CSV table of N, CA, C and O in Angstrom, one decimal:
chain,number,residue,atom,x,y,z
Z,722,MET,N,-13.4,24.4,5.9
Z,722,MET,CA,-12.6,24.0,7.5
Z,722,MET,C,-12.1,24.7,7.2
Z,722,MET,O,-11.4,25.4,7.0
Z,723,VAL,N,-12.2,25.8,9.0
Z,723,VAL,CA,-11.2,26.9,9.0
Z,723,VAL,C,-10.3,26.4,10.5
Z,723,VAL,O,-11.0,25.7,11.4
Z,724,LYS,N,-9.2,26.5,10.4
Z,724,LYS,CA,-8.3,26.2,11.7
Z,724,LYS,C,-8.2,27.5,12.3
Z,724,LYS,O,-7.4,28.8,11.3
Z,725,TYR,N,-8.0,27.7,13.5
Z,725,TYR,CA,-7.6,28.6,13.9
Z,725,TYR,C,-6.0,28.4,14.7
Z,725,TYR,O,-5.8,27.6,15.4
Z,726,HIS,N,-5.1,29.2,14.6
Z,726,HIS,CA,-3.7,29.4,15.2
Z,726,HIS,C,-3.6,30.3,15.9
Z,726,HIS,O,-3.7,31.4,15.4
Z,727,GLN,N,-3.1,30.3,17.2
Z,727,GLN,CA,-3.1,31.4,18.0
Z,727,GLN,C,-1.7,31.3,18.3
Z,727,GLN,O,-0.9,31.0,18.3
Z,728,GLN,N,-1.4,32.8,18.1
Z,728,GLN,CA,0.0,33.2,17.8
Z,728,GLN,C,0.2,34.9,18.9
Z,728,GLN,O,-0.5,35.8,18.5
Z,729,GLU,N,0.9,34.4,19.9
Z,729,GLU,CA,0.9,35.4,20.8
Z,729,GLU,C,-0.4,36.0,20.8
Z,729,GLU,O,-0.8,35.8,21.8
Z,730,ASP,N,-0.6,37.6,20.6
Z,730,ASP,CA,-2.3,38.4,21.0
Z,730,ASP,C,-3.0,38.0,19.8
Z,730,ASP,O,-4.1,39.0,20.1
Z,731,PHE,N,-2.8,37.7,18.8
Z,731,PHE,CA,-3.7,37.3,18.0
Z,731,PHE,C,-4.0,36.1,17.1
Z,731,PHE,O,-3.3,35.1,17.3
Z,732,ILE,N,-5.0,35.8,16.8
Z,732,ILE,CA,-5.9,34.9,15.9
Z,732,ILE,C,-5.5,34.6,14.5
Z,732,ILE,O,-5.9,35.5,14.1
Z,733,ILE,N,-4.9,33.9,14.2
Z,733,ILE,CA,-4.4,33.7,12.4
Z,733,ILE,C,-5.5,32.5,12.0
Z,733,ILE,O,-5.6,31.5,12.3
Z,734,LYS,N,-6.4,33.0,11.4
Z,734,LYS,CA,-7.2,32.5,10.7
Z,734,LYS,C,-6.9,31.6,9.2
Z,734,LYS,O,-6.2,32.4,8.6
Z,735,ARG,N,-6.5,30.2,9.1
Z,735,ARG,CA,-6.2,29.5,8.0
Z,735,ARG,C,-7.5,28.8,7.3
Z,735,ARG,O,-7.9,27.6,8.2
Z,736,THR,N,-7.5,29.1,6.5
Z,736,THR,CA,-8.4,28.2,5.4
Z,736,THR,C,-7.8,26.9,4.7
Z,736,THR,O,-6.6,26.7,4.5
Z,737,ARG,N,-8.7,26.1,4.9
Z,737,ARG,CA,-8.3,24.6,4.1
Z,737,ARG,C,-7.6,24.8,2.4
Z,737,ARG,O,-8.4,25.6,1.8
Z,738,ARG,N,-6.3,24.1,2.7
Z,738,ARG,CA,-5.9,24.3,1.0
Z,738,ARG,C,-5.9,22.9,0.3
Z,738,ARG,O,-6.3,21.9,0.8
Z,739,PHE,N,-6.3,23.3,-1.1
Z,739,PHE,CA,-6.2,21.8,-1.6
Z,739,PHE,C,-5.1,21.8,-2.8
Z,739,PHE,O,-5.2,23.1,-3.4
Z,740,PHE,N,-4.9,20.9,-3.0
Z,740,PHE,CA,-3.5,20.8,-3.9
Z,740,PHE,C,-4.0,19.8,-5.3
Z,740,PHE,O,-4.6,18.8,-5.2
Z,741,SER,N,-3.0,20.4,-6.2
Z,741,SER,CA,-3.7,19.7,-7.6
Z,741,SER,C,-3.1,18.3,-7.5
Z,741,SER,O,-2.1,18.2,-6.6
Z,742,LEU,N,-3.6,17.5,-8.2
Z,742,LEU,CA,-2.9,15.8,-8.5
Z,742,LEU,C,-1.5,16.1,-9.1
Z,742,LEU,O,-0.5,15.2,-8.1
Z,743,GLU,N,-1.2,16.8,-9.7
Z,743,GLU,CA,0.2,17.5,-10.1
Z,743,GLU,C,1.4,17.8,-9.1
Z,743,GLU,O,2.3,17.5,-9.0
Z,744,PHE,N,0.9,18.5,-8.2
Z,744,PHE,CA,1.2,19.0,-7.1
Z,744,PHE,C,1.7,17.9,-6.2
Z,744,PHE,O,3.2,17.6,-5.9
Z,745,LYS,N,0.9,16.9,-6.3
Z,745,LYS,CA,0.9,15.8,-4.8
Z,745,LYS,C,1.8,14.9,-5.7
Z,745,LYS,O,3.1,14.3,-5.1
Z,746,ALA,N,2.1,14.8,-6.9
Z,746,ALA,CA,2.6,13.6,-7.8
Z,746,ALA,C,4.1,14.3,-7.9
Z,746,ALA,O,5.1,13.3,-7.4
Z,747,GLU,N,4.3,15.2,-7.9
Z,747,GLU,CA,5.8,16.1,-7.5
Z,747,GLU,C,6.3,16.2,-6.1
Z,747,GLU,O,7.6,15.7,-5.8
Z,748,ALA,N,5.5,16.2,-5.5
Z,748,ALA,CA,5.8,16.2,-3.8
Z,748,ALA,C,6.3,14.6,-3.4
Z,748,ALA,O,7.5,14.4,-2.8
Z,749,VAL,N,5.6,13.6,-4.1
Z,749,VAL,CA,6.4,12.4,-3.7
Z,749,VAL,C,7.3,11.9,-4.4
Z,749,VAL,O,8.2,11.5,-4.1
Z,750,ARG,N,7.6,12.7,-6.0
Z,750,ARG,CA,8.9,12.4,-6.5
Z,750,ARG,C,10.0,13.0,-5.8
Z,750,ARG,O,10.9,12.2,-5.9
Z,751,LEU,N,9.8,14.1,-5.2
Z,751,LEU,CA,10.9,14.6,-4.3
Z,751,LEU,C,11.3,13.6,-3.1
Z,751,LEU,O,12.5,13.5,-3.1
Z,752,ILE,N,11.0,12.5,-2.5
Z,752,ILE,CA,11.1,11.8,-2.1
Z,752,ILE,C,11.6,10.6,-2.3
Z,752,ILE,O,12.3,10.3,-1.9
Z,753,GLN,N,10.8,10.2,-3.4
Z,753,GLN,CA,11.0,8.9,-3.9
Z,753,GLN,C,12.6,8.7,-4.8
Z,753,GLN,O,13.1,7.7,-5.2
Z,754,GLU,N,12.5,9.9,-5.6
Z,754,GLU,CA,13.4,10.0,-6.8
Z,754,GLU,C,14.6,11.0,-6.6
Z,754,GLU,O,15.8,10.9,-6.8
Z,755,ARG,N,14.2,12.1,-5.6
Z,755,ARG,CA,15.4,13.2,-5.3
Z,755,ARG,C,16.1,13.0,-4.1
Z,755,ARG,O,16.8,13.6,-3.8
Z,756,GLY,N,15.6,12.1,-3.1
Z,756,GLY,CA,16.2,11.7,-2.0
Z,756,GLY,C,15.9,12.8,-0.8
Z,756,GLY,O,16.4,12.8,-0.1
Z,757,TYR,N,14.7,13.6,-0.9
Z,757,TYR,CA,14.6,14.7,0.2
Z,757,TYR,C,14.1,13.4,0.9
Z,757,TYR,O,13.0,12.6,1.1
Z,758,SER,N,14.3,13.6,2.5
Z,758,SER,CA,13.3,13.3,3.2
Z,758,SER,C,12.1,14.1,3.7
Z,758,SER,O,11.8,15.4,2.9
Z,759,VAL,N,11.2,13.2,4.2
Z,759,VAL,CA,9.6,14.0,4.5
Z,759,VAL,C,9.9,15.2,4.9
Z,759,VAL,O,8.9,16.4,4.7
Z,760,SER,N,10.3,15.3,6.0
Z,760,SER,CA,10.5,16.4,6.6
Z,760,SER,C,11.0,17.7,5.7
Z,760,SER,O,10.6,19.1,5.9
Z,761,GLN,N,11.8,17.3,5.1
Z,761,GLN,CA,13.0,18.4,4.2
Z,761,GLN,C,11.5,18.9,3.1
Z,761,GLN,O,11.7,20.2,2.6
Z,762,ALA,N,11.3,17.9,2.5
Z,762,ALA,CA,10.1,18.4,1.6
Z,762,ALA,C,9.1,19.2,2.1
Z,762,ALA,O,8.5,20.0,1.1
Z,763,CYS,N,8.3,18.9,3.2
Z,763,CYS,CA,7.4,19.5,3.7
Z,763,CYS,C,7.6,20.9,3.8
Z,763,CYS,O,7.0,21.8,4.0
Z,764,ARG,N,8.9,21.3,4.4
Z,764,ARG,CA,9.5,22.5,4.8
Z,764,ARG,C,9.6,23.2,3.6
Z,764,ARG,O,9.1,24.4,3.4
Z,765,GLU,N,10.0,22.5,2.4
Z,765,GLU,CA,10.4,23.5,1.4
Z,765,GLU,C,9.1,23.6,0.4
Z,765,GLU,O,9.0,24.7,0.2
Z,766,LEU,N,7.5,22.9,0.6
Z,766,LEU,CA,6.5,22.8,0.0
Z,766,LEU,C,5.4,23.7,1.0
Z,766,LEU,O,4.1,23.6,0.3
Z,767,ASP,N,5.6,23.9,2.2
Z,767,ASP,CA,5.2,24.6,3.1
Z,767,ASP,C,3.5,23.5,3.7
Z,767,ASP,O,2.5,24.0,3.1
Z,768,ILE,N,4.1,22.2,3.6
Z,768,ILE,CA,2.6,21.3,3.7
Z,768,ILE,C,3.1,20.3,4.9
Z,768,ILE,O,4.0,20.3,5.5
Z,769,GLY,N,2.1,19.9,5.5
Z,769,GLY,CA,2.0,19.3,6.5
Z,769,GLY,C,2.8,17.7,6.2
Z,769,GLY,O,2.2,16.8,5.3
Z,770,GLU,N,3.4,17.1,7.4
Z,770,GLU,CA,3.7,15.9,6.9
Z,770,GLU,C,2.6,14.6,6.7
Z,770,GLU,O,3.3,13.8,6.2
Z,771,THR,N,1.7,14.7,7.5
Z,771,THR,CA,0.6,13.8,7.5
Z,771,THR,C,0.4,13.7,6.3
Z,771,THR,O,0.1,12.4,5.4
Z,772,ALA,N,-0.1,14.8,5.7
Z,772,ALA,CA,-0.9,15.1,4.1
Z,772,ALA,C,0.4,14.1,3.3
Z,772,ALA,O,0.1,13.6,2.5
Z,773,LEU,N,1.9,14.8,3.3
Z,773,LEU,CA,2.5,14.3,2.5
Z,773,LEU,C,2.6,12.5,2.6
Z,773,LEU,O,2.7,11.7,1.6
Z,774,ARG,N,2.9,12.1,3.7
Z,774,ARG,CA,3.0,10.2,4.1
Z,774,ARG,C,1.4,10.1,3.4
Z,774,ARG,O,1.8,8.2,3.0
Z,775,ARG,N,0.9,10.4,3.6
Z,775,ARG,CA,-0.5,9.6,2.7
Z,775,ARG,C,-0.6,9.4,1.5
Z,775,ARG,O,-0.7,9.1,1.0
Z,776,TRP,N,0.3,10.9,1.0
Z,776,TRP,CA,0.1,10.7,-0.8
Z,776,TRP,C,1.6,9.8,-1.2
Z,776,TRP,O,0.9,9.2,-1.9
Z,777,ILE,N,2.3,9.6,0.1
Z,777,ILE,CA,3.3,8.5,-0.7
Z,777,ILE,C,2.8,7.0,-0.1
Z,777,ILE,O,2.9,6.5,-1.4
Z,778,SER,N,2.0,7.1,0.6
Z,778,SER,CA,1.4,5.8,0.8
Z,778,SER,C,0.5,5.4,-0.5
Z,778,SER,O,0.2,4.2,-1.0
Z,779,GLN,N,-0.6,6.4,-1.0
Z,779,GLN,CA,-1.3,6.3,-1.9
Z,779,GLN,C,-0.6,6.1,-3.4
Z,779,GLN,O,-1.1,4.8,-4.0
Z,780,VAL,N,0.6,6.6,-3.7
Z,780,VAL,CA,1.4,6.2,-5.2
Z,780,VAL,C,1.8,5.0,-4.8
Z,780,VAL,O,2.0,4.1,-5.5
Z,781,GLU,N,2.2,4.5,-3.7
Z,781,GLU,CA,2.7,3.3,-3.2
Z,781,GLU,C,1.9,2.2,-4.0
Z,781,GLU,O,2.0,1.1,-4.5
Z,782,ALA,N,0.7,2.3,-3.2
Z,782,ALA,CA,-0.6,1.7,-3.4
Z,782,ALA,C,-1.0,1.3,-4.6
Z,782,ALA,O,-1.2,0.3,-5.6
Z,783,GLU,N,-0.9,2.5,-5.7
Z,783,GLU,CA,-1.3,2.6,-7.1
Z,783,GLU,C,0.1,2.0,-7.9
Z,783,GLU,O,-0.7,1.4,-9.0
Z,784,ASN,N,1.0,2.3,-7.4
Z,784,ASN,CA,1.7,1.2,-7.9
Z,784,ASN,C,1.6,-0.2,-8.0
Z,784,ASN,O,2.5,-1.0,-9.0
Z,785,GLN,N,1.3,-0.4,-7.1
Z,785,GLN,CA,1.1,-2.0,-6.8
Z,785,GLN,C,-0.3,-2.6,-7.1
Z,785,GLN,O,-1.1,-3.7,-7.3
Z,786,GLY,N,-0.9,-1.5,-8.1
Z,786,GLY,CA,-2.3,-1.6,-8.7
Z,786,GLY,C,-3.6,-1.6,-8.0
Z,786,GLY,O,-4.5,-1.9,-8.9
Z,787,TYR,N,-3.4,-0.8,-6.6
Z,787,TYR,CA,-4.8,-0.6,-6.0
Z,787,TYR,C,-5.1,0.9,-5.8
Z,787,TYR,O,-4.1,1.9,-5.8
Z,788,ILE,N,-6.3,1.4,-5.7
Z,788,ILE,CA,-6.7,3.0,-5.8
Z,788,ILE,C,-7.4,2.6,-4.6
Z,788,ILE,O,-8.5,1.8,-4.0
Z,789,LEU,N,-7.0,3.6,-3.3
Z,789,LEU,CA,-7.5,3.6,-2.3
Z,789,LEU,C,-8.6,3.8,-2.6
Z,789,LEU,O,-9.3,5.1,-3.1
Z,790,PRO,N,-10.0,3.5,-1.4
Z,790,PRO,CA,-11.3,4.4,-1.3
Z,790,PRO,C,-11.3,5.7,-1.2
Z,790,PRO,O,-10.5,6.3,-0.6
Z,791,SER,N,-12.2,6.6,-1.6
Z,791,SER,CA,-12.6,8.0,-1.7
Z,791,SER,C,-11.3,8.3,-1.6
Z,791,SER,O,-11.1,9.7,-1.2
Z,792,SER,N,-10.4,8.4,-2.8
Z,792,SER,CA,-9.3,9.1,-3.0
Z,792,SER,C,-9.2,9.2,-4.6
Z,792,SER,O,-9.7,8.1,-5.4
Z,793,LYS,N,-8.5,10.3,-5.5
Z,793,LYS,CA,-8.6,10.5,-6.3
Z,793,LYS,C,-6.9,10.0,-6.9
Z,793,LYS,O,-6.0,10.0,-6.0
Z,794,PRO,N,-6.8,9.4,-8.0
Z,794,PRO,CA,-5.7,8.6,-8.4
Z,794,PRO,C,-4.5,9.9,-8.6
Z,794,PRO,O,-5.1,10.7,-8.9
Z,795,ILE,N,-3.5,9.7,-7.9
Z,795,ILE,CA,-2.3,10.7,-8.3
Z,795,ILE,C,-1.2,10.1,-9.2
Z,795,ILE,O,-0.9,10.8,-10.4
Z,796,SER,N,-0.9,9.1,-9.7
Z,796,SER,CA,-0.2,8.9,-10.7
Z,796,SER,C,-0.7,8.6,-11.8
Z,796,SER,O,-1.9,8.2,-12.2
Z,797,PRO,N,0.0,9.0,-13.0
Z,797,PRO,CA,-0.4,9.1,-14.2
Z,797,PRO,C,-1.0,7.9,-15.2
Z,797,PRO,O,-2.4,7.6,-15.4
Z,798,GLU,N,-0.6,6.9,-14.4
Z,798,GLU,CA,-1.3,5.4,-15.1
Z,798,GLU,C,-2.6,4.9,-14.6
Z,798,GLU,O,-3.4,4.8,-14.9
Z,799,GLN,N,-2.5,5.5,-12.8
Z,799,GLN,CA,-4.1,5.4,-12.5
Z,799,GLN,C,-5.1,6.2,-13.0
Z,799,GLN,O,-6.2,6.1,-12.9
Z,800,GLN,N,-4.7,7.0,-13.1
Z,800,GLN,CA,-5.3,8.5,-13.9
Z,800,GLN,C,-6.1,8.2,-15.0
Z,800,GLN,O,-7.4,8.3,-15.2
Z,801,CYS,N,-4.9,7.4,-15.7
Z,801,CYS,CA,-5.7,7.1,-17.1
Z,801,CYS,C,-6.6,6.0,-17.0
Z,801,CYS,O,-8.0,5.7,-17.6
Z,802,ILE,N,-6.5,5.0,-16.1
Z,802,ILE,CA,-7.4,3.9,-15.9
Z,802,ILE,C,-8.8,4.7,-15.4
Z,802,ILE,O,-9.7,4.2,-15.8
Z,803,ALA,N,-8.6,5.4,-14.1
Z,803,ALA,CA,-10.0,5.7,-13.6
Z,803,ALA,C,-10.7,6.8,-14.9
Z,803,ALA,O,-11.8,6.4,-14.7
Z,804,GLU,N,-9.7,7.5,-15.6
Z,804,GLU,CA,-10.7,8.2,-16.4
Z,804,GLU,C,-11.2,7.1,-17.7
Z,804,GLU,O,-12.6,7.6,-18.0
Z,805,CYS,N,-10.6,6.0,-18.2
Z,805,CYS,CA,-11.2,5.6,-18.9
Z,805,CYS,C,-12.5,4.7,-18.1
Z,805,CYS,O,-13.4,4.5,-19.2
Z,806,GLN,N,-12.3,4.0,-16.9
Z,806,GLN,CA,-13.5,3.8,-16.6
Z,806,GLN,C,-14.5,4.5,-16.2
Z,806,GLN,O,-15.7,3.8,-16.5
Z,807,LYS,N,-14.3,5.8,-16.0
Z,807,LYS,CA,-15.3,6.7,-16.0
Z,807,LYS,C,-16.3,7.1,-17.3
Z,807,LYS,O,-17.5,7.4,-17.3
Z,808,ASP,N,-15.5,7.1,-18.4
Z,808,ASP,CA,-15.9,7.4,-19.7
Z,808,ASP,C,-16.7,5.8,-20.3
Z,808,ASP,O,-17.3,5.6,-21.2
Z,809,GLY,N,-16.6,4.7,-19.4
Z,809,GLY,CA,-17.3,3.5,-20.0
Z,809,GLY,C,-16.4,2.7,-20.9
Z,809,GLY,O,-16.9,1.5,-21.6
Z,810,GLU,N,-14.9,3.5,-20.9
Z,810,GLU,CA,-14.0,2.5,-21.4
Z,810,GLU,C,-13.4,1.4,-21.0
Z,810,GLU,O,-13.2,1.5,-20.3
Z,811,ASN,N,-13.5,0.0,-21.8
Z,811,ASN,CA,-12.3,-0.9,-20.9
Z,811,ASN,C,-11.5,-1.1,-21.9
Z,811,ASN,O,-10.6,-2.3,-21.4
Z,812,ASP,N,-11.1,-1.0,-22.9
Z,812,ASP,CA,-9.8,-1.0,-23.9
Z,812,ASP,C,-9.1,-0.4,-23.4
Z,812,ASP,O,-8.6,1.0,-24.2
Z,813,PHE,N,-8.0,-0.4,-22.2
Z,813,PHE,CA,-7.1,0.3,-22.0
Z,813,PHE,C,-5.8,-0.8,-22.0
Z,813,PHE,O,-6.2,-1.7,-21.6
Z,814,PRO,N,-4.7,-0.2,-22.0
Z,814,PRO,CA,-3.7,-0.9,-22.5
Z,814,PRO,C,-3.1,-1.9,-21.1
Z,814,PRO,O,-2.3,-2.8,-21.3
Z,815,PHE,N,-3.6,-1.6,-20.0
Z,815,PHE,CA,-3.2,-2.6,-18.7
Z,815,PHE,C,-4.3,-2.6,-17.9
Z,815,PHE,O,-5.1,-1.4,-17.8
Z,816,ARG,N,-4.3,-3.7,-17.2
Z,816,ARG,CA,-5.4,-3.6,-16.0
Z,816,ARG,C,-5.0,-3.5,-14.6
Z,816,ARG,O,-4.1,-4.1,-14.4
Z,817,PRO,N,-5.9,-2.7,-13.7
Z,817,PRO,CA,-5.2,-2.9,-12.1
Z,817,PRO,C,-5.1,-4.2,-11.9
Z,817,PRO,O,-6.1,-4.9,-12.1
Z,818,ARG,N,-4.4,-4.6,-10.9
Z,818,ARG,CA,-4.8,-5.9,-10.3
Z,818,ARG,C,-5.3,-5.9,-9.0
Z,818,ARG,O,-6.1,-5.0,-8.7
Z,819,GLN,N,-6.1,-7.3,-9.2
Z,819,GLN,CA,-7.3,-7.1,-8.4
Z,819,GLN,C,-6.6,-8.3,-7.1
Z,819,GLN,O,-5.5,-8.5,-7.2
Z,820,HIS,N,-7.5,-8.1,-6.3
Z,820,HIS,CA,-7.0,-9.0,-4.7
Z,820,HIS,C,-6.7,-10.3,-5.3
Z,820,HIS,O,-7.4,-10.9,-5.8
Z,821,LEU,N,-5.6,-11.0,-4.5
Z,821,LEU,CA,-5.3,-12.4,-4.8
Z,821,LEU,C,-6.1,-13.3,-3.7
Z,821,LEU,O,-5.5,-14.3,-4.0
Z,822,TRP,N,-6.6,-12.7,-2.9
Z,822,TRP,CA,-7.2,-14.0,-2.1
Z,822,TRP,C,-8.4,-14.1,-2.5
Z,822,TRP,O,-9.6,-13.8,-3.1
């Protein structure tokens, strides 16, 4: 996906960026553990607020035992669970929570 940003008399072409799971986890840690505001972290990391807020929501859901559909786990614990499930192993030290209703 290519986005065009118009700036004065010329157009800057910006391609879609992809971020590693480690980068996403560190970005969320800036907010949750180091006390950065979302806007401050976004400026420091040169990322959009929507993306960072989505990552924060995803990590919070993962901490409660849920993996959001169509997303790769960010937290190390959920990455371990996903890897074990992919490999067909069911003997991992903890199980994700199931829906309670």
